[in-house]
XYZ file of C-alpha atoms in Angstrom:
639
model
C -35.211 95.802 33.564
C -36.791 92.784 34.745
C -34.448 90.635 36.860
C -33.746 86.819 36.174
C -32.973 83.917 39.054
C -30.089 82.013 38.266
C -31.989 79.020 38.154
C -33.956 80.116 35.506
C -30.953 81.007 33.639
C -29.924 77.903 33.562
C -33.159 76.300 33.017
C -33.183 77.685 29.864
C -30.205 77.357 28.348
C -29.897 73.723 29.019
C -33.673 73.782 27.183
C -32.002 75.353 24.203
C -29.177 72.878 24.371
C -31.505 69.838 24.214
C -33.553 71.499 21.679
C -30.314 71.737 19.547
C -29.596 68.083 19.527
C -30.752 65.826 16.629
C -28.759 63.004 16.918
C -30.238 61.839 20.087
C -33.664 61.422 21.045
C -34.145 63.361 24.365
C -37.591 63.947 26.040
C -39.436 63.813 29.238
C -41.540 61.729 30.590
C -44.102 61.895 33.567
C -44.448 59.458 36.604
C -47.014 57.348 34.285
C -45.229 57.792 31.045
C -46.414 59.981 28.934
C -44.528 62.130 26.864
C -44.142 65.856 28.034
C -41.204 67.602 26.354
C -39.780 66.197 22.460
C -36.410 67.315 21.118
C -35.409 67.517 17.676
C -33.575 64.412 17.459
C -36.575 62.406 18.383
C -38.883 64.472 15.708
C -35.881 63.090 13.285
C -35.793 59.297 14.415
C -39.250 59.128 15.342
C -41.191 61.390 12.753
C -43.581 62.789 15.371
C -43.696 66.759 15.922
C -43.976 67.598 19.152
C -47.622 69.088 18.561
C -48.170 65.600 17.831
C -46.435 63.232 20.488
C -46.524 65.149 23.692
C -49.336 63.897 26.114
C -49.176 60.770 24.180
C -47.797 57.915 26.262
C -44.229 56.669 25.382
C -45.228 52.959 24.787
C -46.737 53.768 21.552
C -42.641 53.573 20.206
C -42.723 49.826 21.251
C -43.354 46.803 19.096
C -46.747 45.012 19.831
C -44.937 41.766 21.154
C -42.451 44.392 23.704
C -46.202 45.995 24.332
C -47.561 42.937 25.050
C -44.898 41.657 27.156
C -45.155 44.621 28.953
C -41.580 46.047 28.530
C -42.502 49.787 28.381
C -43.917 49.551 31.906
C -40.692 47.373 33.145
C -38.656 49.476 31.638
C -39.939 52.369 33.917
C -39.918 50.525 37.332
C -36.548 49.080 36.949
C -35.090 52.992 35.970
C -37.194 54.219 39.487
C -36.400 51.293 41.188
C -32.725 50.716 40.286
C -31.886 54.221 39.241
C -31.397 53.855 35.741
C -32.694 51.417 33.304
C -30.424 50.538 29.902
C -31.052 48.452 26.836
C -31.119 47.727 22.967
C -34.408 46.729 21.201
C -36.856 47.642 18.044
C -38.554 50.624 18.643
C -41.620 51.904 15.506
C -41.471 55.177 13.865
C -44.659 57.605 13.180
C -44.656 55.681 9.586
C -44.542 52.184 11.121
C -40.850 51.613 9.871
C -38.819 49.932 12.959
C -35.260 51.119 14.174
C -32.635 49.803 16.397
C -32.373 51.828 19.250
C -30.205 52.136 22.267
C -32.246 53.728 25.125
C -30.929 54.875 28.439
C -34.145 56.013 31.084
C -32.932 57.770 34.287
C -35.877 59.327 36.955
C -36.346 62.562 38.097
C -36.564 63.411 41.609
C -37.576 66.654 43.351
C -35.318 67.791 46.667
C -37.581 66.114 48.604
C -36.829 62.734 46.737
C -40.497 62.133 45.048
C -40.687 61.135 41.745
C -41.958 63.803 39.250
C -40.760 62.009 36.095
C -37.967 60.725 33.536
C -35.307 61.560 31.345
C -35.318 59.955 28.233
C -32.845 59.346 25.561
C -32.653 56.994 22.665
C -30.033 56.768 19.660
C -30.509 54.986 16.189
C -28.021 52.601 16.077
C -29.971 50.774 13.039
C -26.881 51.177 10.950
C -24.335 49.687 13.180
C -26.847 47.129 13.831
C -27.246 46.250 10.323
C -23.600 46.200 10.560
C -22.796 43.804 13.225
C -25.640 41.265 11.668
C -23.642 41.183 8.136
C -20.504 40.460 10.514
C -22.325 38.333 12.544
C -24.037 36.026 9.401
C -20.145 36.307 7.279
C -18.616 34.970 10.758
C -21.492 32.207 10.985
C -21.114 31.382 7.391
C -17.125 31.553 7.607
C -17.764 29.113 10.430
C -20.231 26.737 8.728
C -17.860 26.634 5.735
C -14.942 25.911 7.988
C -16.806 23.138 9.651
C -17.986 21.844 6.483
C -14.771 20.992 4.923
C -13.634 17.328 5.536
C -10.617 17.337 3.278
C -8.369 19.933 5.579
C -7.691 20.380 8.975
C -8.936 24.086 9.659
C -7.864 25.391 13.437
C -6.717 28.404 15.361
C -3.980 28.194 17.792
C -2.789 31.050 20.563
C 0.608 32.390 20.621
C 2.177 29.348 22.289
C 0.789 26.657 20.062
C -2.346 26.016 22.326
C -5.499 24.763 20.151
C -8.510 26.876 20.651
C -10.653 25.939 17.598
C -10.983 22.604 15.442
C -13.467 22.104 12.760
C -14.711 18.596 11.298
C -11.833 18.209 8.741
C -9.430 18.104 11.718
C -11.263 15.244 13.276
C -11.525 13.252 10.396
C -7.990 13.985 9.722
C -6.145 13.654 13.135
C -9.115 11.426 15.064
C -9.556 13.519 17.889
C -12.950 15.158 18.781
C -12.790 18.910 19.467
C -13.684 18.271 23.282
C -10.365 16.127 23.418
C -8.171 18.594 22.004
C -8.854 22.411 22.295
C -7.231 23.333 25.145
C -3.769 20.848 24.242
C -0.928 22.051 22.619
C -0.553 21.243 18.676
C 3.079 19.456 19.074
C 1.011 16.773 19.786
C 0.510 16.058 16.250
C 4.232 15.992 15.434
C 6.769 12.720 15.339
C 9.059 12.419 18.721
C 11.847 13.132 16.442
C 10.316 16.056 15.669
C 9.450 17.124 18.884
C 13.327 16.147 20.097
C 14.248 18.509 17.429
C 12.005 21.385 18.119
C 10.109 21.686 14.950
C 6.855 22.680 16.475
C 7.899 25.782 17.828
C 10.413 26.230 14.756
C 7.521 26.284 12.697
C 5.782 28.850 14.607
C 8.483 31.312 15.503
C 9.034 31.462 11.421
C 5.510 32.251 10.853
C 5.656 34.899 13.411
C 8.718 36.238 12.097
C 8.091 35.806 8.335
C 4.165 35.953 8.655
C 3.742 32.212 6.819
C 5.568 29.433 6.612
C 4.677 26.049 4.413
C 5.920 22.699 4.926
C 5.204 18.794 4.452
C 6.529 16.069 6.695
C 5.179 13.277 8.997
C 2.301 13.803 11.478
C 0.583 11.417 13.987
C -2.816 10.740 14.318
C -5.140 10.121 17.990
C -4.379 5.967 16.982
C -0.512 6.645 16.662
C -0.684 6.319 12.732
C 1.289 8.437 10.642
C 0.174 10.425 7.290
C 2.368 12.855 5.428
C 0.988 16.185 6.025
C 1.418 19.346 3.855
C 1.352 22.115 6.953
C 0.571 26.065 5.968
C 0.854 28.220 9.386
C -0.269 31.771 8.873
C 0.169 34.231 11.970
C -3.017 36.393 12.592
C -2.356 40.034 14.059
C -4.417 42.641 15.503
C -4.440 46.175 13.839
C -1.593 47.704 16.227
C 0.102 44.718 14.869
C -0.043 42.311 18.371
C 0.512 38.662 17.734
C -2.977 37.055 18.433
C -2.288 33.430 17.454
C -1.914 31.425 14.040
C -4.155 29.396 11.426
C -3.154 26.403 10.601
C -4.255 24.053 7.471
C -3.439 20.930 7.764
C -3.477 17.919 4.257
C -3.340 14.600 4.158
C -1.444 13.752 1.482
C -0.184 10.413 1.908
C -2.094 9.040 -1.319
C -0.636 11.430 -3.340
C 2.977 10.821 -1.615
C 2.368 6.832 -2.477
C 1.892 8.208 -6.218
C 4.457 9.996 -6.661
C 7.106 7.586 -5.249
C 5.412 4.840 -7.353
C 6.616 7.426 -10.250
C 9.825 8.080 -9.069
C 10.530 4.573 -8.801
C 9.360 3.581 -12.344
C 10.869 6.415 -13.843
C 14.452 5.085 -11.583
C 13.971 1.568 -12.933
C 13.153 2.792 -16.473
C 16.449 5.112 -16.075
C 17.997 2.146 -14.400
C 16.707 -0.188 -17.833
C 17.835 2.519 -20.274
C 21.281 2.403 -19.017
C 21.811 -1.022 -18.702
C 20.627 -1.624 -22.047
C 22.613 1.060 -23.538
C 25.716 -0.100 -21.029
C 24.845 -3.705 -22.580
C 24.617 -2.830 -26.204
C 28.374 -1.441 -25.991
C 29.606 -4.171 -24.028
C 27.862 -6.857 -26.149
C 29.250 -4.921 -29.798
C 32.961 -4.756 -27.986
C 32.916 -8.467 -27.096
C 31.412 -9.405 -30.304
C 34.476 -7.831 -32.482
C 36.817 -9.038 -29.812
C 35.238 -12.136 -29.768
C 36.365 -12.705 -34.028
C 39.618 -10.749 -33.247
C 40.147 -14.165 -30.681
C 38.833 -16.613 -32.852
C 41.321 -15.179 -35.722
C 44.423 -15.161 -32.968
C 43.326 -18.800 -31.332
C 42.950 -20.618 -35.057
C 46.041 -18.913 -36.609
C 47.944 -20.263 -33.171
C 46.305 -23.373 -33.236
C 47.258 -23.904 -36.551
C 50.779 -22.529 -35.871
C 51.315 -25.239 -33.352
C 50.935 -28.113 -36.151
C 53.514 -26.504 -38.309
C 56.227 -25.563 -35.763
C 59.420 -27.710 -34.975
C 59.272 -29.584 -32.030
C 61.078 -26.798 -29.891
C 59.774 -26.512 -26.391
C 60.719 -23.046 -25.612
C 59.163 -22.096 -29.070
C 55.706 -24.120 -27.909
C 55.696 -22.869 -24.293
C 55.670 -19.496 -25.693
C 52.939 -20.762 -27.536
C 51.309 -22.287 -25.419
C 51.682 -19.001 -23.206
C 49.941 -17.044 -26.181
C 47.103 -19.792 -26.300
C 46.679 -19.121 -22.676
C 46.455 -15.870 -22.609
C 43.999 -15.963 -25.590
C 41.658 -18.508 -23.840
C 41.446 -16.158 -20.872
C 40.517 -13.117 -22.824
C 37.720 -15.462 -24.425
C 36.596 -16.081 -21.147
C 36.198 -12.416 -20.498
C 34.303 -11.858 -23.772
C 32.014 -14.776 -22.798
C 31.490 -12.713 -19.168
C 30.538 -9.548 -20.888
C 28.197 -11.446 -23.393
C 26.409 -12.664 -20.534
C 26.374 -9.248 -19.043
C 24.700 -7.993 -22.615
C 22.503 -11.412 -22.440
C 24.077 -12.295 -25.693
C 25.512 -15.566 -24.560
C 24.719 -18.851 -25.566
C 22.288 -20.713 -22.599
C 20.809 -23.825 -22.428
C 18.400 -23.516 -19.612
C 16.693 -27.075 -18.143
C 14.962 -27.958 -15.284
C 17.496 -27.786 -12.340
C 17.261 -28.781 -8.780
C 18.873 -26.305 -6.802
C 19.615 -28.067 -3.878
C 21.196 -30.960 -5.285
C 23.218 -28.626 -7.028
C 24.598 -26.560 -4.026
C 25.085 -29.603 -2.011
C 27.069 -31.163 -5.038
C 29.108 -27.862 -5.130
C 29.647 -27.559 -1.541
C 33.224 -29.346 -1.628
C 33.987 -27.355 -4.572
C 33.236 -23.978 -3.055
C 34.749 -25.251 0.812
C 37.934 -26.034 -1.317
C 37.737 -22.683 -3.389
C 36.820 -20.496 -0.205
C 39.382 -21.536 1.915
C 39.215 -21.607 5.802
C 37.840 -17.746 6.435
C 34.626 -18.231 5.331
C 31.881 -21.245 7.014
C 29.184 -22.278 4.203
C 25.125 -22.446 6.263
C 22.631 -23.654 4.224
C 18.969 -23.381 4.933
C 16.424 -24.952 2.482
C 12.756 -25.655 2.682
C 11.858 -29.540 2.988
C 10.727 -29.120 -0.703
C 11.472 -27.079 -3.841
C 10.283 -26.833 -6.994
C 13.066 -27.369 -9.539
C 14.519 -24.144 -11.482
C 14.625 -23.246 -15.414
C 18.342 -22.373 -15.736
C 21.857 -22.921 -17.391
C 23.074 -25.259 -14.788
C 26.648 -24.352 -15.367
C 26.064 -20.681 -15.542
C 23.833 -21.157 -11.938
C 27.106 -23.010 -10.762
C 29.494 -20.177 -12.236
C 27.539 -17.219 -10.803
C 27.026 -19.408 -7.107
C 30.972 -19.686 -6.716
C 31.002 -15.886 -8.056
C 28.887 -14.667 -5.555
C 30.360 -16.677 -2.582
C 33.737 -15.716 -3.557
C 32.549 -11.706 -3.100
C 30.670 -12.956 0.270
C 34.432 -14.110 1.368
C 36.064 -10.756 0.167
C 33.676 -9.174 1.781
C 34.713 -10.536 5.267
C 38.232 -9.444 5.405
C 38.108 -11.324 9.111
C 36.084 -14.150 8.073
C 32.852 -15.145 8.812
C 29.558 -16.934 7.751
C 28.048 -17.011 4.296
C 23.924 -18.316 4.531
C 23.046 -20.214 1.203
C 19.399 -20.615 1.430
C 16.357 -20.886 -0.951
C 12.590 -19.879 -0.781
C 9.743 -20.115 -3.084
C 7.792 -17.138 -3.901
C 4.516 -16.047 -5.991
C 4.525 -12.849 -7.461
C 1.124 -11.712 -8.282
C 1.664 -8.133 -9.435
C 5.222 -6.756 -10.487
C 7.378 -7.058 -8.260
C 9.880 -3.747 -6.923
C 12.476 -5.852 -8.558
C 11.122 -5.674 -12.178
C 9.732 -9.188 -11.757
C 6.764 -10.220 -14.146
C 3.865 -12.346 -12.616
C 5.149 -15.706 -11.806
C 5.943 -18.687 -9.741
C 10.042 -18.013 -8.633
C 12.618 -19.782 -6.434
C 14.708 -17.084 -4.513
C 18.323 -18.105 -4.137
C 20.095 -16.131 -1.162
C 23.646 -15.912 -0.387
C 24.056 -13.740 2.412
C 27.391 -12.328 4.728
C 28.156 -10.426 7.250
C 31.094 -8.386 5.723
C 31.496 -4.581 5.105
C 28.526 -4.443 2.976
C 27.976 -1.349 0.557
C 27.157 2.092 0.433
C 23.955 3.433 -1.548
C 26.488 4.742 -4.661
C 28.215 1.488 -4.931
C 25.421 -0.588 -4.552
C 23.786 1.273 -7.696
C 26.700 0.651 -9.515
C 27.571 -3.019 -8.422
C 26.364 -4.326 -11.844
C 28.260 -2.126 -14.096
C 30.874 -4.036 -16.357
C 33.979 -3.360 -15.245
C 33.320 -1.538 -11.533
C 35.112 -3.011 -8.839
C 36.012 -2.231 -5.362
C 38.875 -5.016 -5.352
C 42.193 -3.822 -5.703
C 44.244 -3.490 -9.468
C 44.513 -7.413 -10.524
C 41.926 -8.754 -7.747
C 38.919 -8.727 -9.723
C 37.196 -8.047 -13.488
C 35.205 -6.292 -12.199
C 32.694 -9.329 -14.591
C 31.753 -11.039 -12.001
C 27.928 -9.190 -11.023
C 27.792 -8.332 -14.221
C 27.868 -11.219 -15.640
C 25.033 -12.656 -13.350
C 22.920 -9.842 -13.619
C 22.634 -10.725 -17.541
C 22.482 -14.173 -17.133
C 19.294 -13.705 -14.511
C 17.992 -11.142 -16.901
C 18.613 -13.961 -20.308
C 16.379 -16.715 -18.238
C 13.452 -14.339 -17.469
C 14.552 -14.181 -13.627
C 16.706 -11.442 -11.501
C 19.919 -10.333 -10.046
C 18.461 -8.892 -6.618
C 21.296 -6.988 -4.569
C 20.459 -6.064 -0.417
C 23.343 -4.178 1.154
C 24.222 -1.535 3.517
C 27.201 -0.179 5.129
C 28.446 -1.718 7.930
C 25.394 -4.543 7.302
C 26.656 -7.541 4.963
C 25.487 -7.963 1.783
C 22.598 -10.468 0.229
C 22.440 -11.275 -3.312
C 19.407 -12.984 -4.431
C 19.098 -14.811 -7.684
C 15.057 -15.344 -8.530
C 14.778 -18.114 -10.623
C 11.596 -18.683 -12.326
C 10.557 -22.353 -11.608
C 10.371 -25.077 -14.152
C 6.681 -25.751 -14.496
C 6.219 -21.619 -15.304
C 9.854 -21.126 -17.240
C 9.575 -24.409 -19.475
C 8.727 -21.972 -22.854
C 12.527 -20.508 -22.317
C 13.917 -23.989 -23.229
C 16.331 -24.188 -26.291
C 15.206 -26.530 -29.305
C 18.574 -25.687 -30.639
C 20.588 -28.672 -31.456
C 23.995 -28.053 -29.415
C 26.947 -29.777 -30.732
C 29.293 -32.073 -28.543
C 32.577 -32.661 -28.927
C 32.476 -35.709 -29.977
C 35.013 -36.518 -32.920
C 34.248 -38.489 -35.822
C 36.267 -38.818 -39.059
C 34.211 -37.059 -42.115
C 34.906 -37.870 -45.291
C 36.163 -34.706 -47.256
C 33.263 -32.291 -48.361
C 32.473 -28.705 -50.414
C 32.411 -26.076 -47.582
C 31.098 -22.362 -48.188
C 32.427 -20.407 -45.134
C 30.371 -17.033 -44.453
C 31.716 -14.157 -42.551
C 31.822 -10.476 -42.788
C 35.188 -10.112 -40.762
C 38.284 -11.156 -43.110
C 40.068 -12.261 -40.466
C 37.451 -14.682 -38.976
C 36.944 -16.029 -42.620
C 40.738 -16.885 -43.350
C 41.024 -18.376 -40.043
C 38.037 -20.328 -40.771
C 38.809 -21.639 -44.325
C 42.605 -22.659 -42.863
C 41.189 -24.727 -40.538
C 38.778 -26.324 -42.939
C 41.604 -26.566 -45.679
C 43.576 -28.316 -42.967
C 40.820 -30.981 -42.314
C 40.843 -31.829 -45.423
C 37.916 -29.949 -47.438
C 37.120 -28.003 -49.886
C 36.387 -24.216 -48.940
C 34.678 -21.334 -50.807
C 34.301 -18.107 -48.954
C 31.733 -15.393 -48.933
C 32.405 -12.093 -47.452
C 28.313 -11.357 -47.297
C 25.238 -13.223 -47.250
C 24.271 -11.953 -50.515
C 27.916 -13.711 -52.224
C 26.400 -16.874 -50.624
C 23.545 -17.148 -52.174
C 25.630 -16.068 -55.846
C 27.708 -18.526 -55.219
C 24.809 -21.567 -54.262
C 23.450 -20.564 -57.713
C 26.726 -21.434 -59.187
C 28.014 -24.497 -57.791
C 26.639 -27.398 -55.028
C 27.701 -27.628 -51.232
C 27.966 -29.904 -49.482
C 27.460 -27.374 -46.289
C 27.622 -24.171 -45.284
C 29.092 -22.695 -42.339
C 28.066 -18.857 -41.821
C 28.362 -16.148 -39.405
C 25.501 -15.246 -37.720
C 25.720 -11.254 -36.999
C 26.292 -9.476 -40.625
C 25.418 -6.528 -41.920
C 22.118 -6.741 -44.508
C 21.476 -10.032 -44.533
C 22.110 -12.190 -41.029
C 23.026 -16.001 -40.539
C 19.561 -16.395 -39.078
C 18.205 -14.753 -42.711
C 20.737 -16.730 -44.894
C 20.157 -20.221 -42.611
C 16.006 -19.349 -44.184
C 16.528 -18.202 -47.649
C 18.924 -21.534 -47.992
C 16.082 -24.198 -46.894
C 13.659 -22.391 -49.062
C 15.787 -23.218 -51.928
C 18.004 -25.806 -51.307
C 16.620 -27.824 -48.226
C 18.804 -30.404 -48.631
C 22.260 -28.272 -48.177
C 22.980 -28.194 -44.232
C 23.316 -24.878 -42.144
C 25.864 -24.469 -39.176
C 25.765 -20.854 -37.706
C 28.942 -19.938 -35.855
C 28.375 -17.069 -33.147
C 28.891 -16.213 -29.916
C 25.538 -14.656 -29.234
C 21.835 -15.606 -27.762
C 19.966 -13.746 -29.935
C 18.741 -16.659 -32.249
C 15.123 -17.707 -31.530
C 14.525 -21.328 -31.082
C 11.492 -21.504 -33.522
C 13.968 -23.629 -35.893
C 15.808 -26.768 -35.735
C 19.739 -25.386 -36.274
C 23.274 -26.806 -35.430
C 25.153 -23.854 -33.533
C 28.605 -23.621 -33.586
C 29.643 -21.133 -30.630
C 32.467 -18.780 -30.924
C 35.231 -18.709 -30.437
C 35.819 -22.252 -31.485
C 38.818 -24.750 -32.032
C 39.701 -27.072 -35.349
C 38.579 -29.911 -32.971
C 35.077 -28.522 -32.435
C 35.081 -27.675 -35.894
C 35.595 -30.793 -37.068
C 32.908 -32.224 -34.509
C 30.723 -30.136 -35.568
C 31.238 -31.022 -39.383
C 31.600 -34.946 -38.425
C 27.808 -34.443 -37.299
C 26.650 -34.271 -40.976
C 29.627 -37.059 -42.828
C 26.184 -39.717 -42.873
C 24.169 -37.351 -44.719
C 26.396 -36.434 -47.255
């Protein structure tokens, strides 16, 4: 039996261990370098047999530059010097291929301390390598891309908000350079309203809690600006699921903010236009047929009182029931003008003449709670208006200004000239205006009842203190002369109505060539009459009142029997209703100066709508025998 050391033992069976490894490269080295023991991991990585590499010198694995630099030698006088020498470079297989290797060279002592060599070992790590460079170029390129984008604000904040990346879009956004704000926290960019509420960290504890949160609302830039922001925070977790911070993308979309309210606010007024129109329509078709149903009632009464015995109970009931008819005219007339359906006569008005000629008038009609200011510019350019419908909706106005102030107070009348070059938030067209203010310091008026302060009808006065006419009525008439009814108000604030009046020089196309009869009343000798209406009523009314003047009266129920009854027989004129069905008064008024030019035209109604293209006598409804008879007396000469 042949006897073994220990040593030896052990010698061996670390040999065979070594030899067993291939996925390290593990071989020996002598004091000078060269190769004296090769495992079978570095046969695999490096391709050399042992036959082949050992007695070869270990530099031969190095690139030429690492040769040339003289890195194989360094390598081995750091490890005996320091006691071990790590690193990571290219090494060169047998068949000139390169691989990244991790090499660890430790030296080998004897007992006595000399140096008799070194323990090599080197592992491929070209995989992980190739690895870490694609994560290394995606992060680069991530970055690049991140920088490169202007339009967002890309950044990275820690767990409590602090900024520890900013890329370019942030600085053009928010103005601050990314040495100025990594390192501060992001509530920065919020309002101090925000802040006082506690939205920053709102915002973050709901993306930690629900993982995102989205949200738009005003941010401040490095200057103090503001821009309205849409905000997405996403929180970013490690893979146990450990908070590590949040991403945060950051728009400016203040543009598309100005866009959209520009929408919202033509799509209001057109809402707003649509109603009104609608609202206008009704009101104008319900005063029109209460507007005949009044004529009919005021003739019949007027012609009533001539045949009644002198009994003055009997006529102070009548004249009760005339009363009471006049006033419901007056309301018709007020809703007309809502509809823009009444009958204007607009003119060049000085508006400051004309307050200061009302001022008495609306002292006297205010009473002692409210003190009239005015405040005008040195000069004014005179207004294209109805003078007594700019005096009517003045004392309408200042009377609400006085209601307004249940203690009293101060009502401001002034005036200011204005261009408006592109359309104006009120509806305004392009133009040269006057702005009329009359301004208190009363209650003033919620946001619901502001909207609705032009409605026919709506009032906040108590039952019997108000039509609820009076805005309404001014709102049409502003809308009839090409200017506005302009209502400021909020709770608690006063109110300012603003009338903007479009000035003479720019207005002077709205002016009526309509001939408007005066009252004036001259005797006419008896003439043929054909009286036009559609409503029975209206037409017997209006034949008893020309009967009792003393003519002779045909009626037509239609346009159409007019003109049959023209073909029949002469007139001496004809007196016609202006809105029927088919045919109109304007239509009829045409067709009868095509044919018979010489036969005079009066149109009775009690609406705006006629254009003033033609030279016609208007008779406005509803209307007494004595304007009736003015009106006729206007044409005795030519007959």
């Amino acid at each position: 039996m042949i006897q073994r050391n220990d040593s030896t033992g052990n010698e061996d069976r670390y040999r065979v261990l070594v030899q067993a490894v291939t996925d390290y490269a593990i071989y020996m080295l002598d004091p000078s370098g060269t190769v004296t023991s090769w495992n079978a991991g570095a046969e695999r990585f490096k391709g050399y047999s042992s036959g082949e590499i050992i007695g070869q010198h270990f530099s031969r694995f190095y690139t030429d530059e690492d040769r040339k630099n003289g890195l194989p030698a360094r390598a081995l006088e750091i490890s005996e010097r320091e006691g071990k020498f790590e690193s990571e470079g290219w090494r060169i297989r047998r068949d000139g291929t390169r691989f990244w290797a991790h090499v660890v060279i430790d030296p080998i002592r004897d007992p006595s301390g000399k140096l008799t060599g070194y323990a090599k070992i080197t592992r491929d790590l070209t995989e992980r390598k190739k690895a870490e460079d694609e994560l290394r170029k995606s992060q680069e390129q991530f970055q690049r891309l991140v920088q490169g984008v202007t339009d967002y604000a890309i950044y990275l904040l820690d767990p409590d908000g602090t900024i520890t990346s900013w890329n370019s879009g942030a600085e053009h956004i928010k103005g601050y350079s990314a040495d100025e704000i990594i390192g501060q926290h992001f509530s920065q960019f919020y309002t101090p309203e925000d802040r006082e509420r506690g939205s920053p960290q709102t915002a973050l504890e709901t993306a930690a809690r629900e993982g995102r949160v989205e949200r738009e609302g005003w941010r401040v830039r490095k200057d103090g600006t503001r821009f309205w922001s849409h905000v997405v925070i996403d929180a970013i977790r490690g893979e146990d699921g450990t908070l590590l911070g949040f991403a945060k993308i950051t728009r400016d979309i203040t543009e598309r903010k100005k866009v959209q309210e520009s929408l919202d606010q033509a799509r209001e007024a057109l809402f707003h236009s649509q109603k009104m129109d609608a609202i206008g329509k009704l009101t104008g078709g319900v005063a029109h047929d209460f507007n005949n149903l009044l004529m009919a009632v005021l003739g019949s009464l007027e012609l009533l009182r001539k045949r009644l015995p002198d009994d003055p109970q009997m006529l102070r009931l009548l004249d009760n029931a005339v009363l009471g008819a006049q006033r419901g005219a007056s309301l018709t007339q007020r809703m007309l003008a809502f509809a823009r359906r009444q009958q204007l006569d607009p003119k060049p008005i000085d508006l400051v003449e004309l307050i200061m000629g009302m001022q008495e008038l609306l002292e006297r009609s205010l009473g002692s709670r409210a003190i009239i200011e005015t405040k005008f510019p040195l000069s004014l350019n005179q207004v294209m208006a109805d003078e007594s419908q700019i005096e009517l909706a003045l004392l309408n106005l200042c009377v609400n200004a006085r209601d307004a102030m249940t203690d009293g107070g101060t009502i401001l009348i002034s005036a200011r000239e204005e261009h408006i070059n592109q359309s104006h938030k009120a509806g305004l067209a392009p133009g040269h205006y006057v702005c009329l203010s009359i301004a208190d310091s009363g209650q003033g008026m919620d946001e619901e009842t502001l909207a609705r302060a032009t409605e026919p009808f709506f009032t906040t006065k108590g039952v019997g203190k108000g039509t609820g006419l009076g805005l309404s009525m001014v709102h049409g008439m502003m809308e009839q002369i090409g200017g506005r009814l302009v209502l400021k108000s909020r709770k608690g604030e006063g109110t300012t109505a603003e009338l903007w009046l479009p000035v003479a020089a720019a207005a002077s196309d709205l002016a009526r060539e309509q001939i408007i009869l005066t009252e004036e009343t001259i005797d006419a000798a008896p003439l043929r009459i054909l009286a036009v209406d559609d409503d029975a009523l209206v037409l017997l009314n209006t034949a008893a009142m020309l009967e009792e003047l003393g003519h002779t009266v045909a009626e037509a129920h239609s346009a159409a029997a007019a003109l049959d009854l023209l073909e029949e027989q002469p007139f001496d004129l004809v007196i016609t209703d202006h809105a029927m069905p088919k045919m109109t008064g304007l239509q009829l008024f045409d067709a009868i100066k095509d044919k018979w030019p010489n036969v005079p035209v009066i149109i009775a109604t009690g609406y705006a709508e006629l254009p003033g293209a033609r030279e016609m006598k208007i008779l406005n409804k509803p209307f007494t025998e004595h304007e009736l008879a003015s009106a006729i007396a206007s044409f005795s000469s030519a007959v």
